[in-house]
GROMACS .gro file of C-alpha atoms in nm:
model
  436
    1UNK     CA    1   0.000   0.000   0.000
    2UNK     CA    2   0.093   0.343   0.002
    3UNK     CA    3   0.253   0.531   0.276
    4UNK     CA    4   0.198   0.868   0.152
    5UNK     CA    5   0.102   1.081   0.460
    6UNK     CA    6   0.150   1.455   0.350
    7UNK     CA    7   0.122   1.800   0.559
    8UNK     CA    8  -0.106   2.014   0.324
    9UNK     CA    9  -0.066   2.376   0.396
   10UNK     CA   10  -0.353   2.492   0.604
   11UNK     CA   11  -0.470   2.180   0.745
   12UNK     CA   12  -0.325   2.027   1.043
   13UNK     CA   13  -0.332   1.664   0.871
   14UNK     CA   14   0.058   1.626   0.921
   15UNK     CA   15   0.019   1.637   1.340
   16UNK     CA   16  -0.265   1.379   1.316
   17UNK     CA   17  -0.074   1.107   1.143
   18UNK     CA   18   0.053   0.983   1.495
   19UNK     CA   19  -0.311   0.907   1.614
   20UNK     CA   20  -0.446   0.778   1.307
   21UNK     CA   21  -0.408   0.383   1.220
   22UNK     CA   22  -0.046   0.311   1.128
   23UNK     CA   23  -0.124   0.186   0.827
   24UNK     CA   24  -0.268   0.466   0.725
   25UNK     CA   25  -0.215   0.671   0.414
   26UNK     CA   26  -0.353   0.956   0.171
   27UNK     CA   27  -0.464   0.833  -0.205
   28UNK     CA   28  -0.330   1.072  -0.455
   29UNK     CA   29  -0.687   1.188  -0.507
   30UNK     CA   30  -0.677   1.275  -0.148
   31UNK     CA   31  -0.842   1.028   0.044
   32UNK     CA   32  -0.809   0.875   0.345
   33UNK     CA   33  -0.687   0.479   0.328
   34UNK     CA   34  -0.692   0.283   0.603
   35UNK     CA   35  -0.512  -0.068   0.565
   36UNK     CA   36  -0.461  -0.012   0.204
   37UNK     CA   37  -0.878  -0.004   0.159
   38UNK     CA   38  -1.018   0.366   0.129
   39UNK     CA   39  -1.255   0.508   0.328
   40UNK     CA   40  -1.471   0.582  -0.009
   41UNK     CA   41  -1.481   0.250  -0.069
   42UNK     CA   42  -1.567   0.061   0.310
   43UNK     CA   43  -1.843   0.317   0.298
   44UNK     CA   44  -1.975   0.205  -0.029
   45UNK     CA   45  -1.960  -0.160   0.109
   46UNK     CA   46  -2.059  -0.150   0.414
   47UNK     CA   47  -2.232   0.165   0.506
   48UNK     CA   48  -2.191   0.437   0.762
   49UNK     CA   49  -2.193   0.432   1.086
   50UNK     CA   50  -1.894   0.185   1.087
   51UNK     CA   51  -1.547   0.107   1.308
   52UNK     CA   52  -1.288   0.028   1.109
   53UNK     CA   53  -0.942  -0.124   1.234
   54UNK     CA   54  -0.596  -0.126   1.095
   55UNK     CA   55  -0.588  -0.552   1.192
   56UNK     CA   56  -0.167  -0.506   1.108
   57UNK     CA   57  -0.114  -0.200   1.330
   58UNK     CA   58  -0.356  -0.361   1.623
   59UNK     CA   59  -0.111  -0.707   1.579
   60UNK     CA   60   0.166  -0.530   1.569
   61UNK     CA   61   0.088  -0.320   1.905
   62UNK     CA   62   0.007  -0.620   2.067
   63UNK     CA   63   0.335  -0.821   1.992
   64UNK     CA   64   0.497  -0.471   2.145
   65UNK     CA   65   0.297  -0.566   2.485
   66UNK     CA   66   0.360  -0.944   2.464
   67UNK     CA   67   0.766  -1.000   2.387
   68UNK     CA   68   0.781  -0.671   2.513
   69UNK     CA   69   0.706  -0.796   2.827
   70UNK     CA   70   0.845  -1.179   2.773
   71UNK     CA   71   1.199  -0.986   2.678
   72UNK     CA   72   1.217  -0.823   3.030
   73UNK     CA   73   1.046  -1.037   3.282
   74UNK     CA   74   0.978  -1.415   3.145
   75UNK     CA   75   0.751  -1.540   3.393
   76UNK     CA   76   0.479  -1.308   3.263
   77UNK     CA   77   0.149  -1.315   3.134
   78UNK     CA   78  -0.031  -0.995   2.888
   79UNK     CA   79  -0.411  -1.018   2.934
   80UNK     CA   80  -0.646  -0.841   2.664
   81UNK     CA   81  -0.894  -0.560   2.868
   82UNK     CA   82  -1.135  -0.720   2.661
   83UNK     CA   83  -1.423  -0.423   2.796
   84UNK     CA   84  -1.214  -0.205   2.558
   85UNK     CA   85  -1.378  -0.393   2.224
   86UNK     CA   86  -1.570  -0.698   2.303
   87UNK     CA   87  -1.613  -0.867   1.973
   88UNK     CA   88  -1.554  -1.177   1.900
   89UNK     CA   89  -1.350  -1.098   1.575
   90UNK     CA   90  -1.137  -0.905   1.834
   91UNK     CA   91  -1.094  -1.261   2.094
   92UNK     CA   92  -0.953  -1.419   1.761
   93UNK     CA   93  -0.710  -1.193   1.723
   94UNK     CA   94  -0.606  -1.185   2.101
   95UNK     CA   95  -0.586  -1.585   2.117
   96UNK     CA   96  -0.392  -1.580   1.789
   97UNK     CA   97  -0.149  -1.361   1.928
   98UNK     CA   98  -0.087  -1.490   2.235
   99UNK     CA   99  -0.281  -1.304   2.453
  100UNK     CA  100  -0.508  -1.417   2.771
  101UNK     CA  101  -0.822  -1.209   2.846
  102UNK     CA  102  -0.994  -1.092   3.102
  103UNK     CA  103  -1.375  -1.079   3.114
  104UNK     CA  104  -1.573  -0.905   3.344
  105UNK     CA  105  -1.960  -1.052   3.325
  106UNK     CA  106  -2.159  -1.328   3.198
  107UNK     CA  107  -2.145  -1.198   2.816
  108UNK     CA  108  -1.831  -1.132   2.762
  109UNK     CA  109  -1.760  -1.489   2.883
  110UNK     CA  110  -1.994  -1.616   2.613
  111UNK     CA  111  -1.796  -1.394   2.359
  112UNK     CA  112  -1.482  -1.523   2.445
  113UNK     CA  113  -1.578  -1.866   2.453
  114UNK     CA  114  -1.777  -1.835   2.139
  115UNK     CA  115  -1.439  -1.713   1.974
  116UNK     CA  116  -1.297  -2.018   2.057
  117UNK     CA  117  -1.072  -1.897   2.375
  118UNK     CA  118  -0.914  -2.126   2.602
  119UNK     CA  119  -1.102  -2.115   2.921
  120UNK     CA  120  -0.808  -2.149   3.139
  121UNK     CA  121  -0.664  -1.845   2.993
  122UNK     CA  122  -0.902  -1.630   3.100
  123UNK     CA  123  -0.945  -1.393   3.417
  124UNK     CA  124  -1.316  -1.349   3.492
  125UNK     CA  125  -1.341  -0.977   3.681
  126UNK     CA  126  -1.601  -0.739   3.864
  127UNK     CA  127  -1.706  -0.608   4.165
  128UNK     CA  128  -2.079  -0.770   4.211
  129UNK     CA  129  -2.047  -1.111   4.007
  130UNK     CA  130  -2.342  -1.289   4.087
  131UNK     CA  131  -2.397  -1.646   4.183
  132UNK     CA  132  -2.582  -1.655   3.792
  133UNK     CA  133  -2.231  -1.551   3.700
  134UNK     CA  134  -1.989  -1.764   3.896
  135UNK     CA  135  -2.148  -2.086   3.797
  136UNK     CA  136  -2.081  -2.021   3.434
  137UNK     CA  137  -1.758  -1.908   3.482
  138UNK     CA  138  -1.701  -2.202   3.728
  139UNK     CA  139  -1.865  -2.449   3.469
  140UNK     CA  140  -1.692  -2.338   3.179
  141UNK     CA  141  -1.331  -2.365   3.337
  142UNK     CA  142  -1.201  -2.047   3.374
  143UNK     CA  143  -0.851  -2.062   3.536
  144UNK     CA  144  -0.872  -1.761   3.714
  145UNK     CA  145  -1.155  -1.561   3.925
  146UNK     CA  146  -1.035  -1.230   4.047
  147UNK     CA  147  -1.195  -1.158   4.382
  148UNK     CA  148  -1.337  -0.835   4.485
  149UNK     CA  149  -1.450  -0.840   4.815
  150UNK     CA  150  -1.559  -1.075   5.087
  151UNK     CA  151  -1.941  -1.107   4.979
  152UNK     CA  152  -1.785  -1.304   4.673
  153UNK     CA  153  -1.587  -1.504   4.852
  154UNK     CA  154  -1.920  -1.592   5.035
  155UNK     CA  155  -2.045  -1.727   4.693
  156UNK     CA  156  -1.747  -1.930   4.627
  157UNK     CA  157  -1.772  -2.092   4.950
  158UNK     CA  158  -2.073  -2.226   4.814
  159UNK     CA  159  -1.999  -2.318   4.465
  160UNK     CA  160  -1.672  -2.410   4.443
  161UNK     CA  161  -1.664  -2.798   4.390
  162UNK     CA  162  -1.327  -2.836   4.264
  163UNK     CA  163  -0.979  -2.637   4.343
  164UNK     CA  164  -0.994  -2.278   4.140
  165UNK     CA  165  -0.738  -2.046   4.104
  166UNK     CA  166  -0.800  -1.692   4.273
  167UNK     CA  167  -0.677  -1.364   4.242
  168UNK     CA  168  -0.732  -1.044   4.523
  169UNK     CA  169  -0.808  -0.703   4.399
  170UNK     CA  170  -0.652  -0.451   4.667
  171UNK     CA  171  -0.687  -0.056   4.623
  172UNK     CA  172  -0.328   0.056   4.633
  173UNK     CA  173  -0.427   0.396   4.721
  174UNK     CA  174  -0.297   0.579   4.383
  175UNK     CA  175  -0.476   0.881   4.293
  176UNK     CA  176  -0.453   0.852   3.884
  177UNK     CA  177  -0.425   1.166   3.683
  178UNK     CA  178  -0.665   1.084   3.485
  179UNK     CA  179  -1.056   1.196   3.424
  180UNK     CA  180  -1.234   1.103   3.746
  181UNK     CA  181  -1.495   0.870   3.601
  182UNK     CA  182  -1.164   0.597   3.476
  183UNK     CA  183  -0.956   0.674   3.781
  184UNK     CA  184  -0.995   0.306   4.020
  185UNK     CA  185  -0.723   0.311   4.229
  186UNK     CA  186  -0.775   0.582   4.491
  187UNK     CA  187  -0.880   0.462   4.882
  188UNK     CA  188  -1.289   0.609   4.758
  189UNK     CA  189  -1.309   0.362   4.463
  190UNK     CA  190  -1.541   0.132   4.466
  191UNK     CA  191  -1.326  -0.206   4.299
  192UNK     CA  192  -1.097  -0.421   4.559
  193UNK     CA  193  -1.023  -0.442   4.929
  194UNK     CA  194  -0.763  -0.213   5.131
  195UNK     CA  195  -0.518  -0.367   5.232
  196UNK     CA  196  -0.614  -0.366   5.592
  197UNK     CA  197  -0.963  -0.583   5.474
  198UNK     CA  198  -0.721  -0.766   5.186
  199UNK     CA  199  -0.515  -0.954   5.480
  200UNK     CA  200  -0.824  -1.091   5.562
  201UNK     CA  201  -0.954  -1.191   5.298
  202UNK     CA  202  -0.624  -1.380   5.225
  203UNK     CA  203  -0.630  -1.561   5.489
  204UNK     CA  204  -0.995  -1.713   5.413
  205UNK     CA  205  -0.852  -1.793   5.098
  206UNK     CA  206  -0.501  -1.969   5.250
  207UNK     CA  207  -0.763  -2.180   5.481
  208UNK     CA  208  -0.998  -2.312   5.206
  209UNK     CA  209  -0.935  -2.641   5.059
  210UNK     CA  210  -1.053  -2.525   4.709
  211UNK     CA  211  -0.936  -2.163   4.724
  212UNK     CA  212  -0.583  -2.126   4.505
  213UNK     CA  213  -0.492  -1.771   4.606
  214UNK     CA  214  -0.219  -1.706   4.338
  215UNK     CA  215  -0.178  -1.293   4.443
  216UNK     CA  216  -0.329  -0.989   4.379
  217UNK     CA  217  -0.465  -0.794   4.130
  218UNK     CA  218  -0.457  -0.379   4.145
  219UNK     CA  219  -0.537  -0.126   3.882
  220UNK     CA  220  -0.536   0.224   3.920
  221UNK     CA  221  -0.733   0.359   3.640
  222UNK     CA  222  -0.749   0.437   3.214
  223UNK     CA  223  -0.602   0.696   3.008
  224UNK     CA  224  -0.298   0.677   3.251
  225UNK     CA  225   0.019   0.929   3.062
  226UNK     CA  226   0.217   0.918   3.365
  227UNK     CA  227   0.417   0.594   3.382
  228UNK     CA  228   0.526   0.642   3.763
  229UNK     CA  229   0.223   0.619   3.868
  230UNK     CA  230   0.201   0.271   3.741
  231UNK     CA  231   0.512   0.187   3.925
  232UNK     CA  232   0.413   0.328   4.254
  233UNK     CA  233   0.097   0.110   4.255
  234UNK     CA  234   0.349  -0.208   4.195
  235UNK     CA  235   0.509  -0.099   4.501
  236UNK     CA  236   0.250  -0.091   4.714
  237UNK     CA  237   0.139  -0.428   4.619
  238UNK     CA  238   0.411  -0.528   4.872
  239UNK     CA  239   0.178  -0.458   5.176
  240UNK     CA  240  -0.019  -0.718   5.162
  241UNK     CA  241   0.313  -0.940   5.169
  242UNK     CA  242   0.535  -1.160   4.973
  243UNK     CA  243   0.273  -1.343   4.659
  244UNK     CA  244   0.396  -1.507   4.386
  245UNK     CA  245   0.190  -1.297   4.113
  246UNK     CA  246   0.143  -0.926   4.105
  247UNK     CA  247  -0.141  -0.852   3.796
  248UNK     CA  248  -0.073  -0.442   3.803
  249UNK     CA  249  -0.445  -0.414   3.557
  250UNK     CA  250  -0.467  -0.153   3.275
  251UNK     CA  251  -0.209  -0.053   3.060
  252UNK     CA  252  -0.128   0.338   2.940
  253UNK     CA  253  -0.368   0.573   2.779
  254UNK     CA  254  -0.383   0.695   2.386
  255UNK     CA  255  -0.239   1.023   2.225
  256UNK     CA  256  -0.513   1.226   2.136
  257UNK     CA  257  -0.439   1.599   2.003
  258UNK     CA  258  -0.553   1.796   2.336
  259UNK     CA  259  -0.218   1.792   2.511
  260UNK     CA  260  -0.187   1.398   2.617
  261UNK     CA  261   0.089   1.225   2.452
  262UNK     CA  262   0.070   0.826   2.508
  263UNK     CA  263   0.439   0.660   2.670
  264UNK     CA  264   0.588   0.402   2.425
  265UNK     CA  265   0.498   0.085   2.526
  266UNK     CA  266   0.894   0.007   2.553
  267UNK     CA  267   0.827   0.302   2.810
  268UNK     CA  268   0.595   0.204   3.020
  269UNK     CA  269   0.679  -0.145   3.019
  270UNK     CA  270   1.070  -0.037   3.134
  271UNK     CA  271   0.895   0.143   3.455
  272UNK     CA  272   0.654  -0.187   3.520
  273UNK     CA  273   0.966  -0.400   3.549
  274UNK     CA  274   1.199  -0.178   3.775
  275UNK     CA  275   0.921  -0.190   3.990
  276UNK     CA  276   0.886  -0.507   4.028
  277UNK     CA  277   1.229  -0.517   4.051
  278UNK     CA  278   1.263  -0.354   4.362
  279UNK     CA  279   0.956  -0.454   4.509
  280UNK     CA  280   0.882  -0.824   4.416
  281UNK     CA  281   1.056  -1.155   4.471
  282UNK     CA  282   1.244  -1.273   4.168
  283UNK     CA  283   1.033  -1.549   4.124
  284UNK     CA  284   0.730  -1.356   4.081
  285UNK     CA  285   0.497  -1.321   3.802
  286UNK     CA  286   0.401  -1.010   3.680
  287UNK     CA  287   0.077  -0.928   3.477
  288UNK     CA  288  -0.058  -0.635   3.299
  289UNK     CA  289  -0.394  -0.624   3.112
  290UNK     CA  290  -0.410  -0.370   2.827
  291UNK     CA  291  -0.714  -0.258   2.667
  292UNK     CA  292  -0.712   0.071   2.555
  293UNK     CA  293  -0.339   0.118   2.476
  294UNK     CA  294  -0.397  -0.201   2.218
  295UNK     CA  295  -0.692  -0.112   2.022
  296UNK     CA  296  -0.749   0.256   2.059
  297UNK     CA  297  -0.484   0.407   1.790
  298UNK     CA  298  -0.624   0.092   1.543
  299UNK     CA  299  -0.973   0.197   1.537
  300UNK     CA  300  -1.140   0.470   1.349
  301UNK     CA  301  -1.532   0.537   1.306
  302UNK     CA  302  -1.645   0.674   1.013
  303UNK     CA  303  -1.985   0.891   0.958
  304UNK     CA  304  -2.131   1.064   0.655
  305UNK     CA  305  -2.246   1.412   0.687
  306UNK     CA  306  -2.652   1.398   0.678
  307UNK     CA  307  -2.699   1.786   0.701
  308UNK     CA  308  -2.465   2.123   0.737
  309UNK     CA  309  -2.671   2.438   0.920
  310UNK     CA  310  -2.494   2.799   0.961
  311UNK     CA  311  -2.671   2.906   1.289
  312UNK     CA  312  -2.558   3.011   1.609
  313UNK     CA  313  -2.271   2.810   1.498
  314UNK     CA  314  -2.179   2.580   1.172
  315UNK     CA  315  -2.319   2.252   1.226
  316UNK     CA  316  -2.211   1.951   1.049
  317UNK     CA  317  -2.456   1.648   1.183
  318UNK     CA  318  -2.377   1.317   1.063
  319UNK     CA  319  -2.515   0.939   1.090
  320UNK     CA  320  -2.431   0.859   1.408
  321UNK     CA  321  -2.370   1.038   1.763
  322UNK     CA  322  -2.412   0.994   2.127
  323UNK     CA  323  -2.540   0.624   2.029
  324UNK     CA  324  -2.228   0.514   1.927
  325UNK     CA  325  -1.963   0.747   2.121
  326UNK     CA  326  -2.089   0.757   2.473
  327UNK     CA  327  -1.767   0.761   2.584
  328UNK     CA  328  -1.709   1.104   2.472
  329UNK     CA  329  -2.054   1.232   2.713
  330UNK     CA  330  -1.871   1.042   2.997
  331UNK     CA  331  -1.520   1.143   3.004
  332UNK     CA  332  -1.524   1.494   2.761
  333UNK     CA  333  -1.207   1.342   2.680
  334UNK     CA  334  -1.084   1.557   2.364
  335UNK     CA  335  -1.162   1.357   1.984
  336UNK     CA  336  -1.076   1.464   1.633
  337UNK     CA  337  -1.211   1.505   1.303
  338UNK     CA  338  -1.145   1.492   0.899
  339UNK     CA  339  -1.302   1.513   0.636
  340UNK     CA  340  -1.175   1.180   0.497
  341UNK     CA  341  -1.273   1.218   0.145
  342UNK     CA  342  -1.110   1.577   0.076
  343UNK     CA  343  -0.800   1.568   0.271
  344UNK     CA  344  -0.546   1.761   0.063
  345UNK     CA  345  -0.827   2.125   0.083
  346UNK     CA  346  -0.757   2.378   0.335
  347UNK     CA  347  -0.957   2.390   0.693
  348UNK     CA  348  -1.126   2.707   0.716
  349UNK     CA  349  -1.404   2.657   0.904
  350UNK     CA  350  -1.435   2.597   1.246
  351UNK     CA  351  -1.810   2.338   1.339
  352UNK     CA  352  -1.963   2.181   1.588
  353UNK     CA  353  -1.944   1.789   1.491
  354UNK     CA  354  -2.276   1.648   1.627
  355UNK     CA  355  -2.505   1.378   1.592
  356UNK     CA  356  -2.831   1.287   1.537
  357UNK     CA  357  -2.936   1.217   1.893
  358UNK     CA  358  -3.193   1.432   2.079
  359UNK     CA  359  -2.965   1.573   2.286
  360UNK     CA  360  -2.805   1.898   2.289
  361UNK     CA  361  -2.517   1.726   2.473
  362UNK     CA  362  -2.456   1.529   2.154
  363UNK     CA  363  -2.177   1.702   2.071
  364UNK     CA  364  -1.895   1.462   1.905
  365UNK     CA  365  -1.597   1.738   1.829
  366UNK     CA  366  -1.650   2.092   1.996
  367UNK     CA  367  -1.458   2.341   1.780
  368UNK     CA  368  -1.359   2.058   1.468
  369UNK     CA  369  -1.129   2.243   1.194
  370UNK     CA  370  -1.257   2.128   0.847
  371UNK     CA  371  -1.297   2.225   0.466
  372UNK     CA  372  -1.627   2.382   0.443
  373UNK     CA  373  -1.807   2.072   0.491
  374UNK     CA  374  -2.117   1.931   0.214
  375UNK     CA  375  -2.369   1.678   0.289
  376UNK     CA  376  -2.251   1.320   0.181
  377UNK     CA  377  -1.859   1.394   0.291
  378UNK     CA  378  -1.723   1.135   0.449
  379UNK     CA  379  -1.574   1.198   0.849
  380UNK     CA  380  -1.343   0.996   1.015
  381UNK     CA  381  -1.372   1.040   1.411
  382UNK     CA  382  -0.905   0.855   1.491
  383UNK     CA  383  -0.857   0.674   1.773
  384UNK     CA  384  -1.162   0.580   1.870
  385UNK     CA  385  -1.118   0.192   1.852
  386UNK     CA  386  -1.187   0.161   2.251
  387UNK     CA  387  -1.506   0.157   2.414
  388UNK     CA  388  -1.686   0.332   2.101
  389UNK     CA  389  -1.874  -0.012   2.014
  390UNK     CA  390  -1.832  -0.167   2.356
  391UNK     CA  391  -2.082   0.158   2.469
  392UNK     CA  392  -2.285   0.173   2.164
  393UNK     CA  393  -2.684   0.152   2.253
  394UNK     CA  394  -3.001   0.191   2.076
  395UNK     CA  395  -3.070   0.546   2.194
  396UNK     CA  396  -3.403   0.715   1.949
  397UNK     CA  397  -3.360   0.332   1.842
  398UNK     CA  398  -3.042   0.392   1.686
  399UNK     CA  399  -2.875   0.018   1.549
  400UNK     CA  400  -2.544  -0.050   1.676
  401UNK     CA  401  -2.254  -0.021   1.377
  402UNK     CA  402  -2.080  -0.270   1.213
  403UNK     CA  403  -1.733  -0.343   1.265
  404UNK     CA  404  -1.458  -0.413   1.008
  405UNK     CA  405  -1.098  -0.554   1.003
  406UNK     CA  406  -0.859  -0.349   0.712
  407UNK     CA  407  -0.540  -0.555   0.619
  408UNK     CA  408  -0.312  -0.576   0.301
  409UNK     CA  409  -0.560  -0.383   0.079
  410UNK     CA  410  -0.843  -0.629   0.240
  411UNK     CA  411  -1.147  -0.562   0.425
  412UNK     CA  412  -1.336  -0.830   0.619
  413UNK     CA  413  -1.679  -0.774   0.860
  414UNK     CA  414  -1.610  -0.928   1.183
  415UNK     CA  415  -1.974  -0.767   1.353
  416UNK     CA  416  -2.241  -0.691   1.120
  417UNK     CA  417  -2.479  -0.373   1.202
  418UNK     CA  418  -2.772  -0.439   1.390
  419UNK     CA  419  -3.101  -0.430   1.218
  420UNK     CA  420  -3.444  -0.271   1.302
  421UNK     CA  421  -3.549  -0.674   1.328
  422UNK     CA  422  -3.289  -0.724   1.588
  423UNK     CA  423  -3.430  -0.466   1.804
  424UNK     CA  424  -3.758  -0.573   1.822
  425UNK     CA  425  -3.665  -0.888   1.911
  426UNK     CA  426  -3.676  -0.865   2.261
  427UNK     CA  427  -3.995  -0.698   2.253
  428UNK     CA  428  -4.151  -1.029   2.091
  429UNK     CA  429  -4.330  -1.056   2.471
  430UNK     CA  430  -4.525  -0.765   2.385
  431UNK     CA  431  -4.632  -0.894   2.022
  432UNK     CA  432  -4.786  -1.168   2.212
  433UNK     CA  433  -4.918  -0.987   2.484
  434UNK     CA  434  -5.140  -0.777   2.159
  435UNK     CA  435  -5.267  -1.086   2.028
  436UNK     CA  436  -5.466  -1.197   2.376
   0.00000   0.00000   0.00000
């Protein structure tokens, strides 16, 4: 494919390169390509909304995490955050690549298993798994239940017929610098024990025939910058004592253009292991579980432009919205937007980017540079491959998008869109209900 990624005078294209997909590119016509496949045409195909990933730069980042990892500290283990994009295209790739997974509830079990995931290779999370819960995780043979709190060890008590493997979560008391809705590891949050209450818990754990405690899990928050702050939480992992694994959660957050810059992975990874370093036995083994930081950069969603309106402001509404970027609402973390069809034409306008939910709150990019924009352009919203589908709902009975895998000049639909048929299917009760 090509690699052409020019710096047109009066657009800032050239400083948005670095959070687009790597393989990413400009046509000579000026559009945008995306795994050697252009935007023009995956629109065509497979209609707007739609998440597209760069499947070569989201392998590649992973194999940064995993010998990344294996290179510095070989008794370790790199678990998928599979909350970040649970597909089942996306537990594929993870299993192909080497990766365990953590799950955290009943469906994203049956999404890894339907994917064809090893059981024993995943982690099964949350802080109120109910009995409902437990028993398919239990009956389904997942190697590894990370415990929350007491009330769950309660359950297992009860349903644990054979020996399980167990993790503790413990708050390590790290205040993340990060937006205060992803921050988890502060002494307020609501996930894990302190480690006052985590001593005990061990101990119930040590004393039970079926109970494996392995160690303890911690995780401070998402969209983490600041690599220290990963390393202090390793080091007070020590304070519940000596355990054989430390799992330190999350890994760092995505660039975006508003001022956050991600760490290299070599980065953060280099801070992880002096940690443990000074911190942990030799013999320990040390997990991380990225999410973000693996599929964020790789994703893209792309929109058409339904209407433009010169008000108050300039407008530019397109196909989607709040339905299918909640995460934006939740966090006001900072997107971008281009006009992914007429890349090489000066921005000078300055528009709201909304969508077409009833909400004045739907606001996707506040202050979006662009060409003067027409209906039927084509907008790509970068690095918005995390949480973007996992958060997608049927708001004014919007349908969920379809996602689809870009590799080699390819593209292959891994998670069709939902259709109007699909949403009335659980409203079937009602049907019935007419007809009495």
């Amino acid at each position: 494919m090509s690699v052409h990624q020019p710096a047109p005078a009066g657009t800032r294209l050239g400083e948005l390169w670095r959070i687009l997909p790597e393989e990413s590119a400009a046509s000579a016509d000026g559009v945008l390509e995306i795994g050697g496949v252009s935007v023009t045409e995956l629109a065509e195909r497979f209609g707007t909304p739609l998440h597209v990933y760069d499947e070569t730069g989201l392998r590649r980042q992973i194999r940064r995490f995993v010998e990344g990892l294996r290179e510095r500290w070989p008794n370790s283990e790199v678990l998928y955050a599979s909350k970040s994009l649970p597909a089942v295209g996306m537990y594929r790739v993870a299993q192909e690549e080497g990766l365990s997974v953590d799950i955290a509830g009943g469906g994203e079990l049956v999404l890894a298993l339907a994917a064809g995931m090893d059981p024993a290779r995943l982690y099964f999370h949350g802080n109120a798994k109910t009995d409902a819960e437990l028993t398919m995780a239990l009956e389904a043979g997942v190697g590894t239940v990370i415990v929350d709190n007491e009330d769950e060890l309660d359950r297992l008590e009860r349903l644990l017929t054979r020996p399980q493997r167990l993790l503790l979560r413990v708050i390590p008391g790290v205040e993340a610098k990060t937006h205060a809705s992803q921050a988890t590891g502060g002494l307020e949050s609501k996930f894990g024990l302190p480690m006052d209450q985590a001593a005990h818990a061990i101990e119930r754990m040590n004393a039970h025939p079926l109970m494996d405690f392995q160690g303890v899990h911690l995780h401070i928050g998402s969209q983490i910058l600041d690599t220290e702050q990963f390393a202090e939480a390793v080091a007070t992992s020590s304070a519940v004592g000596t355990c054989g694994t430390c799992d330190v959660g999350g890994g760092p957050g995505s660039s975006d253009t508003d001022g956050g810059v991600a760490p290299p992975v070599d980065e953060y990874l280099d801070e992880i292991v002096a940690a443990a370093k000074r911190n942990l036995p030799a013999d320990a083994r040390i997990m991380i579980e990225p999410g973000r930081s693996v599929v964020a950069r790789a994703g893209v969603t792309l929109y058409r432009v339904v209407t433009v309106k010169r008000t108050g402001h300039t407008f530019v509404a397109v196909d989607g919205g709040l339905a299918d970027q909640m995460d934006i609402a939740l966090t006001q973390q900072r997107y971008e937007a281009i006009l992914a069809d007429r890349l090489a034409e000066p921005w000078t306008e300055t528009v709201q980017l909304v969508g077409r939910q009833c909400e004045s709150g739907d606001l996707l990019v506040d202050g979006a540079p662009m060409p003067p924009a027409r209906v039927g352009d084509l907008v790509v919203m970068p690095a918005t491959g995390a949480y973007a589908y996992t958060m997608s709902n049927n708001y004014n009975g919007a349908l969920k998008p379809a996602i689809v895998f870009v590799r080699d000049g390819e593209a292959r639909l891994v998670t069709r869109r939902e259709t109007y048929e699909d949403l009335l299917a659980t409203h079937a009760p009602a049907f019935a209900d007419a007809t009495l």
